[in-house]
Coordinates of C-alpha atoms in Angstrom, one line a residue:
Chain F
X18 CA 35.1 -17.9 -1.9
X19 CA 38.7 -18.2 -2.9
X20 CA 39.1 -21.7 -1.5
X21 CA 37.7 -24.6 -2.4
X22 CA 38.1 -28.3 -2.1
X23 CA 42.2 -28.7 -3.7
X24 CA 42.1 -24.9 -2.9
X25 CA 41.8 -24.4 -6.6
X26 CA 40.0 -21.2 -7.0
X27 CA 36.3 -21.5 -7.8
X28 CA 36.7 -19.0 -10.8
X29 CA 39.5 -21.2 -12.6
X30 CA 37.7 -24.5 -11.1
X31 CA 35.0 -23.4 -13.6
X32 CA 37.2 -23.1 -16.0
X33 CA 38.6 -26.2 -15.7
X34 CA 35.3 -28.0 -16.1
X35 CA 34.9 -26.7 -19.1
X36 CA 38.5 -27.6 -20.3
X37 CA 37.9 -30.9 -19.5
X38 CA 34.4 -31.4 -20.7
X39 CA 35.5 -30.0 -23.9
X40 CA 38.6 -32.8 -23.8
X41 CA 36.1 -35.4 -23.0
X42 CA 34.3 -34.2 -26.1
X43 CA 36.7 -34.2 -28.7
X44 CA 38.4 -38.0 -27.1
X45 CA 34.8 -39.6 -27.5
X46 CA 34.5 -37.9 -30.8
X47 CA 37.2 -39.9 -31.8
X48 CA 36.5 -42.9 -30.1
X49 CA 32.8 -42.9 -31.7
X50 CA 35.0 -42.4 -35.1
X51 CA 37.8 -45.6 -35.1
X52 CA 34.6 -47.7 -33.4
X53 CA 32.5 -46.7 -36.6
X54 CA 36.0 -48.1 -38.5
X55 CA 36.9 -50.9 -36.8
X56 CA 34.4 -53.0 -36.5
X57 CA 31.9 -52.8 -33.4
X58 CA 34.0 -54.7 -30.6
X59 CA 34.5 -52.8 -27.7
X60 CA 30.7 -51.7 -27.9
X61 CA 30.5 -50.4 -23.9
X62 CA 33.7 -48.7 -24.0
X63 CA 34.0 -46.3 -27.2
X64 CA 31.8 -43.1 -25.8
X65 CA 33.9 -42.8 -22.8
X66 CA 38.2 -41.9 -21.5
X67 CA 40.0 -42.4 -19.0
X68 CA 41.1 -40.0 -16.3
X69 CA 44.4 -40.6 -17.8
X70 CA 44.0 -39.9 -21.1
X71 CA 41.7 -36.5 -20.3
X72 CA 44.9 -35.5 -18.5
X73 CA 47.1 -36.6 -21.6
X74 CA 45.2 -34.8 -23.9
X75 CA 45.1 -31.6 -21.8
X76 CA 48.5 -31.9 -20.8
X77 CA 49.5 -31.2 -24.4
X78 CA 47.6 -27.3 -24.2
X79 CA 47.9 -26.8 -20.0
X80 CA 49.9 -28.9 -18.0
X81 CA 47.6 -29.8 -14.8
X82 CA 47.7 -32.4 -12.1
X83 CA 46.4 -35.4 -12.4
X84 CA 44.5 -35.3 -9.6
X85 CA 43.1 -32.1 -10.5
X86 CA 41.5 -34.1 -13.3
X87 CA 40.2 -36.4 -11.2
X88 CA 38.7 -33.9 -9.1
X89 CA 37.2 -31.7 -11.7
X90 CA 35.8 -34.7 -13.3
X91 CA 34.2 -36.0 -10.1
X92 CA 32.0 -32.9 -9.7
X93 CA 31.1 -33.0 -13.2
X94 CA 30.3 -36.4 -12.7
X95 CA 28.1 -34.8 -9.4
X96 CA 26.7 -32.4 -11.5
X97 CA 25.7 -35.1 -14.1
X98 CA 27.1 -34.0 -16.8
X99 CA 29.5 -36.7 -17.1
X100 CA 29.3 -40.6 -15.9
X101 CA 31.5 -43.0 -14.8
X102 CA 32.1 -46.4 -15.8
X103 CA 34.3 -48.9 -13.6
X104 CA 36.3 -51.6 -15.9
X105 CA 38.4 -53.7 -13.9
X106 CA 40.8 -51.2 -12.1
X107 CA 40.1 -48.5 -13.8
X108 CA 37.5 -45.6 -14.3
X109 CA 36.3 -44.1 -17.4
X110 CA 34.4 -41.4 -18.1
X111 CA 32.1 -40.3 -21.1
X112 CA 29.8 -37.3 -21.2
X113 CA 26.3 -37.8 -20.7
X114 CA 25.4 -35.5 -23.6
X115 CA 27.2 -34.2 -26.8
X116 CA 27.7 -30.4 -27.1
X117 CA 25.4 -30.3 -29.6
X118 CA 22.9 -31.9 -27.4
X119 CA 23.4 -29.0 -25.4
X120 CA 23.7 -26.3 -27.6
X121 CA 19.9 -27.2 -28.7
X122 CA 18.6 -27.8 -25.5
X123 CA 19.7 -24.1 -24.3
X124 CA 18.6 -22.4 -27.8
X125 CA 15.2 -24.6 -27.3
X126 CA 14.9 -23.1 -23.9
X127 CA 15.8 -19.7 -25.2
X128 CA 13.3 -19.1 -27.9
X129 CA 10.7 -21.7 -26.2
X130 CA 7.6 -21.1 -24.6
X131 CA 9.3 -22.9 -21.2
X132 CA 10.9 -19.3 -21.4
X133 CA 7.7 -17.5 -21.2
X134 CA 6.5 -18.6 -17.9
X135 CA 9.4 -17.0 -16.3
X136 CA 12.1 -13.8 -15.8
X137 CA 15.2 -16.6 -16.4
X138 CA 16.1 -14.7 -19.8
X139 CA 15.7 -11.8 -21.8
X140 CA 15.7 -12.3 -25.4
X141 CA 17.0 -9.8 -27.8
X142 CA 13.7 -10.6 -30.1
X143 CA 11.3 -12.9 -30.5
X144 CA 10.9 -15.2 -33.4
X145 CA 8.7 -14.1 -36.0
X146 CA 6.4 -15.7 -39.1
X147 CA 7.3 -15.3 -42.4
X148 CA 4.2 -13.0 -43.1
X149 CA 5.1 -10.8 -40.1
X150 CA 9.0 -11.0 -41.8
X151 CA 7.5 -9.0 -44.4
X152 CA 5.8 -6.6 -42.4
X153 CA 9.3 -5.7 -41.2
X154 CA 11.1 -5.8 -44.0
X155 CA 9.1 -3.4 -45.3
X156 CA 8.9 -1.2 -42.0
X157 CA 12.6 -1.1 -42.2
X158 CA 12.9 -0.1 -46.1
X159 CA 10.4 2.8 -45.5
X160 CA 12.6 4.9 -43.0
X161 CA 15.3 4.4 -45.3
X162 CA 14.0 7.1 -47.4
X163 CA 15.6 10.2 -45.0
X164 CA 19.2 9.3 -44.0
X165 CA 18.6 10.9 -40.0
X166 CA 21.2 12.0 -37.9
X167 CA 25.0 10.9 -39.1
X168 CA 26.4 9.2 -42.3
X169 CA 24.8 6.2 -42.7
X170 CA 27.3 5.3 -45.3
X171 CA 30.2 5.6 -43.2
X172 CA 30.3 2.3 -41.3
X173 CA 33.8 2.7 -40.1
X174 CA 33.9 6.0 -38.4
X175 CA 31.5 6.1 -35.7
X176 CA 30.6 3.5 -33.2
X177 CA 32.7 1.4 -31.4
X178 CA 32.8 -2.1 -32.3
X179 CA 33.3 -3.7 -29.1
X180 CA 30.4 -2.9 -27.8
X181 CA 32.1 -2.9 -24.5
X182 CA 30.7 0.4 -23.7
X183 CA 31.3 2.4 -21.1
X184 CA 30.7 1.1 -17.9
X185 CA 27.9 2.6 -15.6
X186 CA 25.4 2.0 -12.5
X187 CA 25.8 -1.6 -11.1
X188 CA 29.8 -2.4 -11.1
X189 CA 30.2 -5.5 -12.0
X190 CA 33.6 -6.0 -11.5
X191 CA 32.8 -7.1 -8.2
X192 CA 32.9 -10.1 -9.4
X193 CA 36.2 -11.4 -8.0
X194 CA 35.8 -10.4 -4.3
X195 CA 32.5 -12.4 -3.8
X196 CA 29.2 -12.1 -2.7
Chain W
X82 CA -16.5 2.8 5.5
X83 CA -15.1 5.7 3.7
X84 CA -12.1 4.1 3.8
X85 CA -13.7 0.7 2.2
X86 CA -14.9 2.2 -0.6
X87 CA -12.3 4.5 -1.1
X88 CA -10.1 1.8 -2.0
X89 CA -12.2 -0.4 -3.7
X90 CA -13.0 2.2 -5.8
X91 CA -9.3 3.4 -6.4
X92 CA -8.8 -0.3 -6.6
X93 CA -11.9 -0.3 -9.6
X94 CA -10.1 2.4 -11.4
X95 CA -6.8 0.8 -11.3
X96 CA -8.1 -2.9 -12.4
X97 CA -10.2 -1.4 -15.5
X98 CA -9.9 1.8 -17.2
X99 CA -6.4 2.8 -16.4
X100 CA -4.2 0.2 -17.5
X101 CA -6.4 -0.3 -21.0
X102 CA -5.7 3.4 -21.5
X103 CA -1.8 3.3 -20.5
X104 CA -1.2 0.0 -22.8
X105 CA -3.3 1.6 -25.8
X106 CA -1.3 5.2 -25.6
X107 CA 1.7 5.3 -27.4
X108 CA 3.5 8.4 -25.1
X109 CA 5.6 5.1 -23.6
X110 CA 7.3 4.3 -26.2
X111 CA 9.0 8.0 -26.4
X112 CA 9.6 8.1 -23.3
X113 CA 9.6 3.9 -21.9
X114 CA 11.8 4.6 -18.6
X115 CA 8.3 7.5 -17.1
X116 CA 5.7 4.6 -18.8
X117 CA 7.9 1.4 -16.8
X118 CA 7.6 4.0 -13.1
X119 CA 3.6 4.0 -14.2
X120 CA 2.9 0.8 -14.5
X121 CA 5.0 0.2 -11.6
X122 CA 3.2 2.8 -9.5
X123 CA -0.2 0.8 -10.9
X124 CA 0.8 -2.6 -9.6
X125 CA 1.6 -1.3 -6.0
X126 CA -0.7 0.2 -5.7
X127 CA -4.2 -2.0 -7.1
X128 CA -2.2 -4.0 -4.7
X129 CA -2.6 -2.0 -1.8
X130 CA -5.8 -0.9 -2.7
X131 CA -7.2 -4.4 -2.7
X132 CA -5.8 -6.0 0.0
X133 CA -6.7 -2.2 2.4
X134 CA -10.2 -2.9 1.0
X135 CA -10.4 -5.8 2.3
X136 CA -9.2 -5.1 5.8
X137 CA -11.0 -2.2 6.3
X138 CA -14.2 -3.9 5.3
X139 CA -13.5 -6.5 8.2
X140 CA -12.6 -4.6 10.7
X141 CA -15.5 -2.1 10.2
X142 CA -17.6 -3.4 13.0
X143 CA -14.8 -3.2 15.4
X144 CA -13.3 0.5 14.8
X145 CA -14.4 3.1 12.4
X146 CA -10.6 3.4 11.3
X147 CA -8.2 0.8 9.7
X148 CA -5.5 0.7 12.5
X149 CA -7.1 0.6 15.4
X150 CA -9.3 -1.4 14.2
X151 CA -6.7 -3.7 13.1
X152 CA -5.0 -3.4 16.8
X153 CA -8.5 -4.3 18.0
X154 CA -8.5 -7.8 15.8
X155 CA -5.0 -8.5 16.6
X156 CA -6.3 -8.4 20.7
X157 CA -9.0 -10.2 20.5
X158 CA -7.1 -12.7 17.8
X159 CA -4.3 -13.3 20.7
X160 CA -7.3 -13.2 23.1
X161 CA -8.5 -16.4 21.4
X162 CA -12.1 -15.4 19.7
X163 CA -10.5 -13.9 16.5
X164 CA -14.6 -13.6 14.8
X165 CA -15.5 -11.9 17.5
X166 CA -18.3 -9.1 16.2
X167 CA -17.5 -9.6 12.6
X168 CA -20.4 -10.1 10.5
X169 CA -20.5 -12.9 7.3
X170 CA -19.5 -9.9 5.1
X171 CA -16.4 -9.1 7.3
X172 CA -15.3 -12.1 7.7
X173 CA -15.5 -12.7 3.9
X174 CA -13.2 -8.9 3.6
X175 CA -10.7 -10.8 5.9
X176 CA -10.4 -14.1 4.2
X177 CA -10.3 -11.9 0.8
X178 CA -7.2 -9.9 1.9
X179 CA -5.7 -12.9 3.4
X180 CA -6.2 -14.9 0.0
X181 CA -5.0 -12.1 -2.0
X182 CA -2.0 -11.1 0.1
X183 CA -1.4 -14.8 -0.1
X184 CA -1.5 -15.1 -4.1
X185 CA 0.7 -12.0 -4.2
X186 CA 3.6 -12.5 -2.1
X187 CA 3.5 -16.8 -3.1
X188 CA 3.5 -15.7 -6.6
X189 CA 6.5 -13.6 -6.5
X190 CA 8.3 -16.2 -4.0
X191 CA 7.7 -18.9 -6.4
X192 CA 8.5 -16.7 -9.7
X193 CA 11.9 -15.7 -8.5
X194 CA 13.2 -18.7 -7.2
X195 CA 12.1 -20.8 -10.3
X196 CA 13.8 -17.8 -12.2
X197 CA 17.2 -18.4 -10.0
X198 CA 16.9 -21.9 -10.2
X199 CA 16.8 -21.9 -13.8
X200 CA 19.3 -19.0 -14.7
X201 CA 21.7 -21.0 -12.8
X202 CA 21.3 -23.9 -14.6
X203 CA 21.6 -22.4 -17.8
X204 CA 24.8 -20.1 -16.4
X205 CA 26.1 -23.5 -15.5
X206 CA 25.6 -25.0 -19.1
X207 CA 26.4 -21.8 -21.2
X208 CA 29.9 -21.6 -19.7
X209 CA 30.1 -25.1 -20.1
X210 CA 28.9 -24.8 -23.7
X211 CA 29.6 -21.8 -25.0
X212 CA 33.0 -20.2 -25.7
X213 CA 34.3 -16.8 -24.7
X214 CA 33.5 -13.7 -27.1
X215 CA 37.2 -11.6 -26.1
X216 CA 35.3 -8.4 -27.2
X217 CA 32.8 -8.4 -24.6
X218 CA 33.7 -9.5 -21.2
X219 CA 30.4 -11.0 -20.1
X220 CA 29.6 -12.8 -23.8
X221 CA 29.7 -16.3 -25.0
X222 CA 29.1 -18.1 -28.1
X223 CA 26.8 -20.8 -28.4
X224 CA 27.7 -23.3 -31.0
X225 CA 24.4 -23.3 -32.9
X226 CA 23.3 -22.3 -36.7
X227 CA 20.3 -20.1 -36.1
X228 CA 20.4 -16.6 -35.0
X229 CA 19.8 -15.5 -31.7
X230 CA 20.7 -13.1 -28.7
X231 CA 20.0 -12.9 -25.4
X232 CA 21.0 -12.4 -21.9
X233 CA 21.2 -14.1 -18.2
X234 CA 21.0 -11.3 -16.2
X235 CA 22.8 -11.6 -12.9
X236 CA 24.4 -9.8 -10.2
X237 CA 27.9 -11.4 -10.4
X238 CA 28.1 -12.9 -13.4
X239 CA 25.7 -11.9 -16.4
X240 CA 25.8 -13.8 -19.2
X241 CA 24.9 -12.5 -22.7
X242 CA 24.8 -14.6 -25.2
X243 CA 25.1 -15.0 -29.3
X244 CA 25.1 -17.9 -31.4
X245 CA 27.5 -18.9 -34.3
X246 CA 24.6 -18.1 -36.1
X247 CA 24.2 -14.3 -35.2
X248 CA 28.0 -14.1 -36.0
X249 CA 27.4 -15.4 -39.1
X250 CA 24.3 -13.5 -40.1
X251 CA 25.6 -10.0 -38.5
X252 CA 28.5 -7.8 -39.6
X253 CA 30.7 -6.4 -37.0
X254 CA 28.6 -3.2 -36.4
X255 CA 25.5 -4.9 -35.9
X256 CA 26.7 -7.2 -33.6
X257 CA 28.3 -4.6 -31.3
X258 CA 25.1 -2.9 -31.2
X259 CA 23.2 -6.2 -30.2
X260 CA 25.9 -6.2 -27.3
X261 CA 25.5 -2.9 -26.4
X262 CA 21.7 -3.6 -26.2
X263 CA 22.4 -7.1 -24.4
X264 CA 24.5 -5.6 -21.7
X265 CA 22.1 -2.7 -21.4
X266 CA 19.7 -4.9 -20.0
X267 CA 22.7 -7.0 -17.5
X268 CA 23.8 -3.3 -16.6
X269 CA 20.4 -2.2 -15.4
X270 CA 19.0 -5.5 -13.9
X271 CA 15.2 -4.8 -16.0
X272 CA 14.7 -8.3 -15.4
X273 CA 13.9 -7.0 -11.7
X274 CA 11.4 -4.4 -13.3
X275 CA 9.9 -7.5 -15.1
X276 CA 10.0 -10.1 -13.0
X277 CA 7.3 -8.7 -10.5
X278 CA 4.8 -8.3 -14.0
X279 CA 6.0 -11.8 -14.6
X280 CA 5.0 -13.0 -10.5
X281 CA 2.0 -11.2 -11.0
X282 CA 0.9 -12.4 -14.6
X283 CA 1.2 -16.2 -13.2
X284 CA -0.5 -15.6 -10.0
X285 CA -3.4 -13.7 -11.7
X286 CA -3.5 -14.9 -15.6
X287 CA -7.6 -14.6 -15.5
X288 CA -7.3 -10.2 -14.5
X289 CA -7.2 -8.7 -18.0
X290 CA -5.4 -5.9 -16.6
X291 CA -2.1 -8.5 -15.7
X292 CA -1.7 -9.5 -18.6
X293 CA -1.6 -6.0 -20.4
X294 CA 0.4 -4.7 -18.1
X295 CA 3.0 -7.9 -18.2
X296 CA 3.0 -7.1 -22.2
X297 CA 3.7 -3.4 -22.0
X298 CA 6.5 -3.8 -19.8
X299 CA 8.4 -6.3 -21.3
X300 CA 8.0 -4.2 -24.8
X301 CA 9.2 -1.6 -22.5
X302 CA 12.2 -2.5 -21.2
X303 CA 13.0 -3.4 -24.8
X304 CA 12.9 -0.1 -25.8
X305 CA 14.8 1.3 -22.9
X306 CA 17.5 -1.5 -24.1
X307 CA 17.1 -0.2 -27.8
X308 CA 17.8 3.6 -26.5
X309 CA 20.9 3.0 -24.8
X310 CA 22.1 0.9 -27.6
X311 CA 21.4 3.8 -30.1
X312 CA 23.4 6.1 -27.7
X313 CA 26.8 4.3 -29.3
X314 CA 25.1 2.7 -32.4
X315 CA 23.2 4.1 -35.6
X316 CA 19.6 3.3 -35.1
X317 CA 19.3 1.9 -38.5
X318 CA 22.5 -0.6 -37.6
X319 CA 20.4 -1.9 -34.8
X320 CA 17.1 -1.8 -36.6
X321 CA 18.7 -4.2 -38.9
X322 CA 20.2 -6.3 -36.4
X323 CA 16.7 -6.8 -34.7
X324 CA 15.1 -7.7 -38.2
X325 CA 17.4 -10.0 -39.4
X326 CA 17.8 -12.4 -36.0
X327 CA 14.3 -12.5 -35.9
X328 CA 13.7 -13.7 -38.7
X329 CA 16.5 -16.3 -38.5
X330 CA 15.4 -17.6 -35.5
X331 CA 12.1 -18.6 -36.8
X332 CA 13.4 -21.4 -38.5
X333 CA 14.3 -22.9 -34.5
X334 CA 11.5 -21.5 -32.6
X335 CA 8.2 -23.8 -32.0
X336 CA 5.1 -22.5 -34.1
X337 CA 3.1 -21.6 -30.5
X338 CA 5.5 -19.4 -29.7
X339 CA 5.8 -16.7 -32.8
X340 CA 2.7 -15.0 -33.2
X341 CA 1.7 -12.1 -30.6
X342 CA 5.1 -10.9 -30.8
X343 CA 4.5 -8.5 -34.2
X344 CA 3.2 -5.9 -32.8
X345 CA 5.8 -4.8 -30.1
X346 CA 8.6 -5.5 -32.4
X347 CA 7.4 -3.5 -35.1
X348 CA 6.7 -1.0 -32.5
X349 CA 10.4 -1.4 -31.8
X350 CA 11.7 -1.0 -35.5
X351 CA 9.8 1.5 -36.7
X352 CA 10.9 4.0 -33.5
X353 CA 14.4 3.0 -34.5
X354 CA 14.1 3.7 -38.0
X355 CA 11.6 6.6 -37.8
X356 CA 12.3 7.6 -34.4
X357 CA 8.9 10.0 -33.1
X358 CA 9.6 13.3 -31.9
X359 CA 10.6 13.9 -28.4
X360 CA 8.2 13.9 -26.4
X361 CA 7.2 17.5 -24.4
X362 CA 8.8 17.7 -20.9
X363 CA 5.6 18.4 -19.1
X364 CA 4.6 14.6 -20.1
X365 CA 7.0 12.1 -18.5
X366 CA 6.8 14.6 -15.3
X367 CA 3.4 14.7 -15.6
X368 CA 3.8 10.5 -15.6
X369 CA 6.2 10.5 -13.2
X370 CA 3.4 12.4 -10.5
X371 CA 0.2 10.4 -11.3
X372 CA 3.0 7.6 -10.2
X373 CA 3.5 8.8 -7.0
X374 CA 0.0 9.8 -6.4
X375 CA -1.3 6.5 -7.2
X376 CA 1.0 4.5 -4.3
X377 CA 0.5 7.7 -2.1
X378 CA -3.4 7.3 -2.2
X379 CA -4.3 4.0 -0.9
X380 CA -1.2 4.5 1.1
X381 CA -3.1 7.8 2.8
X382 CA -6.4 6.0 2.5
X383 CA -5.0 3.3 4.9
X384 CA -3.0 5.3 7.3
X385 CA -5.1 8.1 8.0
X386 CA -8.5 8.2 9.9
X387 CA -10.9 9.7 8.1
X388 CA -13.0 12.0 9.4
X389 CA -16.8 10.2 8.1
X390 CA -17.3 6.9 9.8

């Protein structure tokens, strides 16, 4: 499990993905920004980068390889998340979706009925109507008449706020050694 | 023939009365981790029950007993006349079995590899997406407005995950509770308790009982989430939490998928805020034994020769 294609560990190779998808971001952000400004010219070219300047950009926060870049872009590029673009010698490279994009696909598929149908998730709560917002409100201003158990005024005191808890049962911080 | 309607009568009881009186008490919800063995103990063993029923009704012509009259159908399966003896109704208590051993294990095949498949994918796009949460070793943030929690359970590497909005809408208490209750769940995998309900509830949507019992345990493990939380956390704290995210994430969630969900998280407040008292010991033990009596019945009904042909 430790080596990989490059022999760049699979842990930090995911990492990396997401380094350089976030890069990719933020360079087409611009792009999308001065093309808005400048007229629309260059209309194939403004949503994507170029190996090059991924690794510029990155270069400026965590020095890597180029051809780590290239690499890490190619299996994003596999994994279709990101497509390529040949112009003349070079390649560029633009994401297929913004973050955002993604952001509301996964909260779609979080509170969705897609997440009924299987054991993928488990939600913290379910969305509720306003009418049934009431019922809770209210459900949750009746107990307040008996303070139970500790102080409930003292919110520094007690608690941790890491919610890092204690571990117990399955350990997993087997997640380094592999399956 | 004992045996046949031994089972089909344990298998009666277990489709009908039983689960409508275990999903209408409210004994669960003081004690969820005795209700989740019960339901448990339920599903095995309506399984057993029914598929035993059906085998034993086919091979009743060949043996008076369910093994060797099993060993008797295997012979003459291998000695290439498989019908051999059986009568229309035996035949129709084999191809019952088969269809329903069939349904069963498919079902839970197909549920848990859609549910890997899936909870890869969105592992794969959360830590794509989402930044780290330092606090919390296994969170991520989600860059989106609305509130909402909620948790990729996995062996290696768990995911539980809050959006901007829940950070925004939560003060620092509440949202370490909502962890604590997130990693609950990632700590003791009780999306294995569920997923069965889940393999069973798609297989068999038309039984009443599935359905029920699919509810019940997913309101369940909830709870069991809610009391480890509250082992760290103020109640009220998390009561809070749980009110305010859900109604945040109503502004996100499709209209077909809100209603039906009041009545197990009201269930779920008020024991936070108003928590019952504790429940007598006798009770979860005495859940705990009806458990094991119920898989150790058709278990006995199947193994044992019964004395009445």
């Amino acid at each position: 499990m430790v080596t990989h294609e490059n022999s760049v560990p699979v842990a930090r190779l995911g990492e990396l993905e997401r380094a350089v998808m976030e890069t990719l971001w933020d360079l087409t952000a611009d792009w999308d920004m001065t093309a808005a400004t400048t007229d629309q010219r260059g209309s194939a070219a403004p949503r994507t980068a170029t190996a090059r300047q991924v690794s510029d950009r990155l270069g400026a926060t965590r020095p890597l390889a180029y051809t780590t870049v290239l690499t890490v872009l190619d299996r994003l590029e596999r994994k279709r998340l990101v497509r390529r673009l040949r112009e003349r010698r070079a390649h560029r490279y633009g994401p297929i979706a913004t973050r955002e994009a993604y952001a509301a696909r996964l909260m779609l598929e979080a509170l969705g009925r897609a997440s009924d149908r299987d054991a993928a998730l488990v939600r913290f709560v379910d969305a509720v109507s306003p009418e049934e917002a009431e019922v809770l409100r209210r459900a949750l201003a009746e107990g307040s008449g008996e303070p139970q158990g500790g102080a409930p005024v003292d919110q520094e005191g007690s608690g941790e706020p890491q919610g890092g808890a204690p571990v117990g049962g399955v350990p997993p911080d087997r997640q380094e050694s592999g399956p | 023939m004992t045996t046949v309607l031994g089972l089909s009568a344990l298998a009666g009881i277990l489709a009908c009365p039983i689960p409508a009186l275990l999903a209408r008490a409210t004994w669960p919800q003081r004690a969820p981790a005795a209700g989740l063995v019960l339901w448990q103990a339920i599903g095995l063993a309506s399984g057993l029950a029914g598929i035993g029923a059906g085998l034993a009704l086919a091979v009743l012509p060949l043996h008076s007993h369910l093994l060797p009259g099993l060993d008797r159908l295997a012979s003459q399966t291998l000695a290439g006349h498989p019908l051999a003896g059986l009568g229309v109704l035996n035949v129709a208590g084999l191809v019952w079995a088969f269809a329903l051993t069939g349904r069963l294990a498919g079902g839970l095949v197909v549920a848990t590899i859609r549910t890997l498949r899936c909870r890869a994918r969105q592992r794969r796009l959360i830590d794509l997406v989402a930044r780290p949460y330092p606090p919390s070793r296994h969170a991520r943030v989600l860059d989106h407005p609305a509130a909402m929690a909620y948790c990729l359970p996995g062996l290696l590497r768990p995911r539980v995950v809050l959006t901007a909005g829940t950070l925004h809408l939560l003060d620092d208490q509440q949202i370490a509770a909502v962890l604590a209750h997130e990693n609950a769940h990632t700590r003791a995998r009780h999306d294995l308790v569920v997923l069965p309900f889940r393999a069973l509830y798609s297989a068999l949507p038309w039984v009443p009982w599935v359905a029920r019992a699919h509810q019940a345990v997913s309101m369940l493990i909830e709870m069991l989430a809610d009391d480890r939380a509250c082992r760290s956390h103020q109640r009220r704290v998390l009561a809070t939490a749980l009110v305010e995210v859900a109604i945040s994430a109503a502004g996100v969630a499709p209209a077909g998928a809100l209603s039906a969900t009041q009545g197990p998280l009201l269930a779920r407040v008020r024991r936070l805020v108003d928590p019952p008292a504790p429940l007598p010991a006798w009770l979860p033990l005495a859940a705990y034994l009806t458990a094991f009596t119920l898989i150790a019945l058709p278990t006995l009904l199947l193994v044992i020769p019964l004395a009445a042909g």
